[in-house]
GROMACS .gro file of C-alpha atoms in nm:
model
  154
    1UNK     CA    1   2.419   6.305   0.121
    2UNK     CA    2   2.644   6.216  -0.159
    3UNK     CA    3   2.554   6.045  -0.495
    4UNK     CA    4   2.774   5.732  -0.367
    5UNK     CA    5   2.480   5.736  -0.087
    6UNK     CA    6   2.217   5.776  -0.280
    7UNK     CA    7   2.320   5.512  -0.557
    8UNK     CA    8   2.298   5.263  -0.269
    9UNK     CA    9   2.017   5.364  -0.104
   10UNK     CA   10   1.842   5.300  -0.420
   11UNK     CA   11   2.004   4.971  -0.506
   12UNK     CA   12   1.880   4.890  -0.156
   13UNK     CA   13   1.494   4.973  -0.246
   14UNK     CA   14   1.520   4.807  -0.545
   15UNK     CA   15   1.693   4.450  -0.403
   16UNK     CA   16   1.385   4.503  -0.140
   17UNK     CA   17   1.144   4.562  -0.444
   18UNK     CA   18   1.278   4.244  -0.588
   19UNK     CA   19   1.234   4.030  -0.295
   20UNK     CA   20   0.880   4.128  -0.242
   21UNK     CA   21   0.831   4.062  -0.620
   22UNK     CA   22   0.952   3.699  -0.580
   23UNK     CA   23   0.777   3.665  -0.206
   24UNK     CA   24   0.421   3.726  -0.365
   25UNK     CA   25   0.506   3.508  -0.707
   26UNK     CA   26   0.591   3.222  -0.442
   27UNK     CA   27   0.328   3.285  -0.213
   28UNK     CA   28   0.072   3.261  -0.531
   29UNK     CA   29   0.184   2.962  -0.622
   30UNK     CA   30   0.179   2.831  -0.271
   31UNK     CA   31  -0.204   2.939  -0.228
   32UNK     CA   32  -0.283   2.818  -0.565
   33UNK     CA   33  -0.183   2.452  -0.425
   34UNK     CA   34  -0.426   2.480  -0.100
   35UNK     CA   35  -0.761   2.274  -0.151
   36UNK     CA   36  -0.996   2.600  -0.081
   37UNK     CA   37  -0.831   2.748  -0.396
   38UNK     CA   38  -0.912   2.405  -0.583
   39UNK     CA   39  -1.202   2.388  -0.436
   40UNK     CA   40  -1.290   2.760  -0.578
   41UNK     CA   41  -1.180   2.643  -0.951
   42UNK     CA   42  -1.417   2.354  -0.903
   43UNK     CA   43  -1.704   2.537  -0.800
   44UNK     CA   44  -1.629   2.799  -1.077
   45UNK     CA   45  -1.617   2.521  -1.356
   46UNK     CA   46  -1.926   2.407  -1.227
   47UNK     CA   47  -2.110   2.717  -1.197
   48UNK     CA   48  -1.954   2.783  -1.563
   49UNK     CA   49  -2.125   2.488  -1.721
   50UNK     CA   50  -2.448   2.590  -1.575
   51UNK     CA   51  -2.457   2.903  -1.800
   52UNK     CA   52  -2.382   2.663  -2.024
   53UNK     CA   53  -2.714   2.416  -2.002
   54UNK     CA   54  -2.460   2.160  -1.865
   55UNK     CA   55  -2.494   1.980  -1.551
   56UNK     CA   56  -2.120   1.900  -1.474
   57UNK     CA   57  -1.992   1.700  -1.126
   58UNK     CA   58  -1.593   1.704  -1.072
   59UNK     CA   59  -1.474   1.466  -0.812
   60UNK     CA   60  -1.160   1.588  -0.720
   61UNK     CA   61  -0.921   1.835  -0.811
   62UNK     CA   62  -0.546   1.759  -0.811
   63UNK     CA   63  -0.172   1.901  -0.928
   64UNK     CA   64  -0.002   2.242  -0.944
   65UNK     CA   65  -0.223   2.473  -1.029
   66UNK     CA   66  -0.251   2.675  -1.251
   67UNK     CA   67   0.004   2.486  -1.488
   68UNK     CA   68  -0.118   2.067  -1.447
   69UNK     CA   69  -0.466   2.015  -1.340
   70UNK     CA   70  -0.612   1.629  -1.320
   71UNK     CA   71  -0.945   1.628  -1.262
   72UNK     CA   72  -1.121   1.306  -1.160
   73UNK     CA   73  -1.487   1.174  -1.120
   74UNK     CA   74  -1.602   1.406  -1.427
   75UNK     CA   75  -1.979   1.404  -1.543
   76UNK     CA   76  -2.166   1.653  -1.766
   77UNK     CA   77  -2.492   1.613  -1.893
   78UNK     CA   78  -2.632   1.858  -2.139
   79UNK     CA   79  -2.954   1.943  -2.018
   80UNK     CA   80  -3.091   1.995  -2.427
   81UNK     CA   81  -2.985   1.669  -2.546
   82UNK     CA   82  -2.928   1.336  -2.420
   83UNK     CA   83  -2.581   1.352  -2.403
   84UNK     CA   84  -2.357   1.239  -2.103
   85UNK     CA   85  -2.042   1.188  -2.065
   86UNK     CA   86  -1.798   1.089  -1.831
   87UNK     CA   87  -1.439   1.073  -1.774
   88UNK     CA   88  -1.244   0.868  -1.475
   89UNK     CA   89  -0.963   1.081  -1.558
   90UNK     CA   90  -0.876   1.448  -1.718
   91UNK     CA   91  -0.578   1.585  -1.769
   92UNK     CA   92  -0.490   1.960  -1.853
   93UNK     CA   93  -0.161   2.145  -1.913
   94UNK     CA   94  -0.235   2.516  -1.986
   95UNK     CA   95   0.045   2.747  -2.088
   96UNK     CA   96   0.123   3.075  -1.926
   97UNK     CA   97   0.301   3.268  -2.169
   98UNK     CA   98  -0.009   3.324  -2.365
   99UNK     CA   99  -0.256   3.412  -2.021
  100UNK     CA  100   0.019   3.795  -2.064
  101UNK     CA  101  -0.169   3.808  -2.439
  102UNK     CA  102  -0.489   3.744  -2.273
  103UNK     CA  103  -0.542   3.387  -2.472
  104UNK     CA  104  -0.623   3.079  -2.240
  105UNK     CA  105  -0.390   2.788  -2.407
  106UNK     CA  106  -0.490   2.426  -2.364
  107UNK     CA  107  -0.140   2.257  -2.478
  108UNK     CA  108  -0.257   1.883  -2.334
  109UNK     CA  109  -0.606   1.740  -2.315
  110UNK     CA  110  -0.651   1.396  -2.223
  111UNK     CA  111  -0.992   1.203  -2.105
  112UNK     CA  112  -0.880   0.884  -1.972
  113UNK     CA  113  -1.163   0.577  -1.892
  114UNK     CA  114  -1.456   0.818  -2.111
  115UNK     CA  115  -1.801   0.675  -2.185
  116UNK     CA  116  -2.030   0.895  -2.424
  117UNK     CA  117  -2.368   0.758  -2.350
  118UNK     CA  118  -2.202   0.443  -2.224
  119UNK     CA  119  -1.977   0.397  -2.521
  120UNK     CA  120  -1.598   0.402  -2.376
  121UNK     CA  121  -1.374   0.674  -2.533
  122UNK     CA  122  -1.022   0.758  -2.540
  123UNK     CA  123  -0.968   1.160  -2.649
  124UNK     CA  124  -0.658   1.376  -2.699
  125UNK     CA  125  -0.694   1.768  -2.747
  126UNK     CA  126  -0.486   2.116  -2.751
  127UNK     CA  127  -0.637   2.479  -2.839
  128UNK     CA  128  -0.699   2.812  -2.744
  129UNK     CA  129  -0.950   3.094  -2.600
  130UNK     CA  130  -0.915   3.413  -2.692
  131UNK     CA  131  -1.012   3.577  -2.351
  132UNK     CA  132  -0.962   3.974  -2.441
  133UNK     CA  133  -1.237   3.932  -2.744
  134UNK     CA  134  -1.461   3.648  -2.552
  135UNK     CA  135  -1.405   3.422  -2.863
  136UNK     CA  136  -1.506   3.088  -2.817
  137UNK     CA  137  -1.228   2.773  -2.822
  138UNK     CA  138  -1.011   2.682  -3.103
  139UNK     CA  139  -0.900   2.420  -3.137
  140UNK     CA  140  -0.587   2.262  -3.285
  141UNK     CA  141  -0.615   1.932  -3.241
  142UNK     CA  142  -0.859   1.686  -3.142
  143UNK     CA  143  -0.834   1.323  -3.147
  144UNK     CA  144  -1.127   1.058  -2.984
  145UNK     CA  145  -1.114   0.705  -3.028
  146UNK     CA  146  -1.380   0.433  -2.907
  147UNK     CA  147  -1.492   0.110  -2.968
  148UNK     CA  148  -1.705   0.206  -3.322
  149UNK     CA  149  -1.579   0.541  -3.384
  150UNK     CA  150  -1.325   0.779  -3.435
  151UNK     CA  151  -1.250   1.146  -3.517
  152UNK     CA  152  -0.983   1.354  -3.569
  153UNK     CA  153  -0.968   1.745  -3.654
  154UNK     CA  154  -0.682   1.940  -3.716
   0.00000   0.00000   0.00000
């Protein structure tokens, strides 16, 4: 076998290597758009909010995971206080540069057709959660605007 051979052989595993790289990022994405996977999110976030002390119902799940998620028919009650809220419409845009640092970035948050105790709401949000130290969410920005109130933080 010569080192012309070899060279190729190798550039051969490696093209191969490549392809099956790009065939499981593809197929990840593809699985992450099935409704069992969404399904599984929900039932996580629900099961999440529990440890929590907060009963939370999620309608529906929709679009492409794990970038844009739209969540519809939200409700969470906090089971201490008499707090519940509920959205007609959330929207989410995480950002996956940060999931390789181990941080969970929020960079869109939007509650569309919110009532807080039956006062209607309008909110706007972006933050982070450190995931490697367990920290809890910080946020950036937060904006919610209803009828008699409204606060921002930044």
């Amino acid at each position: 076998m010569g080192v012309c051979e070899f060279r190729s052989d190798v550039l051969k595993y490696i093209i191969r290597a490549l392809y099956f790289v790009l065939f499981l990022i593809f197929g990840g994405v593809f699985l992450l758009q099935t409704s069992f996977v969404k399904n599984q999110f929900k039932r996580g976030l629900i099961e999440s909010a529990k440890a929590h002390q907060v009963d939370l119902s999620i309608e529906k799940i929709e679009g492409s995971l794990p970038i844009d998620w739209t969540l519809k028919g939200v409700k969470a009650q906090w089971k201490e206080g008499e707090v519940e809220v509920e959205m007609e419409k959330l929207n989410a845009r995480l950002s996956i540069l940060p999931l390789f640092k181990k941080q969970l970035e929020v960079s869109y948050l939007k509650a569309h057709g919110g009532t807080i105790n039956g006062v209607p709401f309008e909110m706007h949000a972006k933050g982070k959660v450190d995931l490697e130290h367990k920290k809890p969410l910080k946020i950036s920005h937060f904006l919610i605007e209803g009828k008699d109130f409204f606060v921002r933080l930044e």
